[in-house]
Coordinates of C-alpha atoms in Angstrom, one line a residue:
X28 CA 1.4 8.9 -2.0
X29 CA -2.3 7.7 -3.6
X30 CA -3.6 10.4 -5.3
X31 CA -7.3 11.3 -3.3
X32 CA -10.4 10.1 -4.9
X33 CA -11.9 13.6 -5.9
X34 CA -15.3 13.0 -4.4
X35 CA -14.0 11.8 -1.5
X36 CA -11.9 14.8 -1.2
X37 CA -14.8 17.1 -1.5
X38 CA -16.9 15.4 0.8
X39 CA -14.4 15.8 3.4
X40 CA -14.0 11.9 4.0
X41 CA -10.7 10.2 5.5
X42 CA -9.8 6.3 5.7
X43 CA -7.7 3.9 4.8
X44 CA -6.5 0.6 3.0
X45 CA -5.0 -2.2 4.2
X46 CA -2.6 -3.9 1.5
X47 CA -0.9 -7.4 2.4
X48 CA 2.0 -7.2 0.1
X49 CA 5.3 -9.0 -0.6
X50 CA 8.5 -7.4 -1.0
X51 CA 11.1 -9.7 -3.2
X52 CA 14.9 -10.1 -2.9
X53 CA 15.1 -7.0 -5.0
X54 CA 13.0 -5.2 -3.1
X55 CA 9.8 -5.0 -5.5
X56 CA 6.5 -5.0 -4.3
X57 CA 3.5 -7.4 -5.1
X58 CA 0.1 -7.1 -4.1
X59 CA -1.5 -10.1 -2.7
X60 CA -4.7 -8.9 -1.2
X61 CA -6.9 -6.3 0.0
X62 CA -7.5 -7.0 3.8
X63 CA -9.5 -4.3 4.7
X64 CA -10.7 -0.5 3.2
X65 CA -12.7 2.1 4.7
X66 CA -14.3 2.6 1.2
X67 CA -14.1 0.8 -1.7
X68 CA -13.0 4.2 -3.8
X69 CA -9.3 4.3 -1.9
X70 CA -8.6 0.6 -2.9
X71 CA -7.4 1.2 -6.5
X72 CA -5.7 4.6 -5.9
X73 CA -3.7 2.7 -2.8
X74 CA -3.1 -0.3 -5.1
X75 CA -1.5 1.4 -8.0
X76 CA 0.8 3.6 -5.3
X77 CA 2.0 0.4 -3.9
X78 CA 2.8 -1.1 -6.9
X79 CA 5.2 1.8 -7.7
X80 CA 7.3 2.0 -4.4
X81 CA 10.7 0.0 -4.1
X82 CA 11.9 -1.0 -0.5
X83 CA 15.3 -1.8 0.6
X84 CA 15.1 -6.0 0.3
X85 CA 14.9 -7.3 3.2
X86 CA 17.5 -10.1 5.1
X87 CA 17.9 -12.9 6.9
X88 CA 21.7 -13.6 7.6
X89 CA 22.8 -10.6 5.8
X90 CA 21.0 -12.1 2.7
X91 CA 18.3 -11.0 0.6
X92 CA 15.2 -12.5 1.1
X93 CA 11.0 -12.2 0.4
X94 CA 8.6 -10.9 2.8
X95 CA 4.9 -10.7 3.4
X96 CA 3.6 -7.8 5.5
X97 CA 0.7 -5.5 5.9
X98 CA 1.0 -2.3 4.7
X99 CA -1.9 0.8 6.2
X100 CA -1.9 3.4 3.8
X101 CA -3.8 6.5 5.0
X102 CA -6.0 8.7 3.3
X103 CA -5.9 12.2 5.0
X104 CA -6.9 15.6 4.1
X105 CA -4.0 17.9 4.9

């Protein structure tokens, strides 16, 4: 999970960032753009989060392949 931008937190704000990304035939992720962010202070903390996760690769045929997809990630306070 993004770790919460603290003055967001405090504030009491929610959102979220919409990351197109590519997974590879390993499963890696790359970023390829920001499409959209309900404020600017969740891009970087959704951006580096992404950029740790691993997927399962995906197939086509039983064989691994690349992908491009959106990915939401959510900021709520719990």
């Amino acid at each position: 999970m993004p770790e919460y931008p603290a003055q967001l937190q405090l504030e009491g704000v929610e959102g979220e960032v919409r990351l197109e990304v590519m997974i590879d035939e390993q499963g890696a992720v790359t970023i390829l753009s920001v499409i959209s962010a309900t404020h600017n202070e969740f891009v970087q903390p959704a951006r580096q989060a992404v950029s740790r996760w691993r997927f399962e690769p995906p197939t086509r045929d039983g064989v691994p392949v690349r992908a491009r997809y959106v990915q939401p990630i959510p900021f709520r306070l719990q």
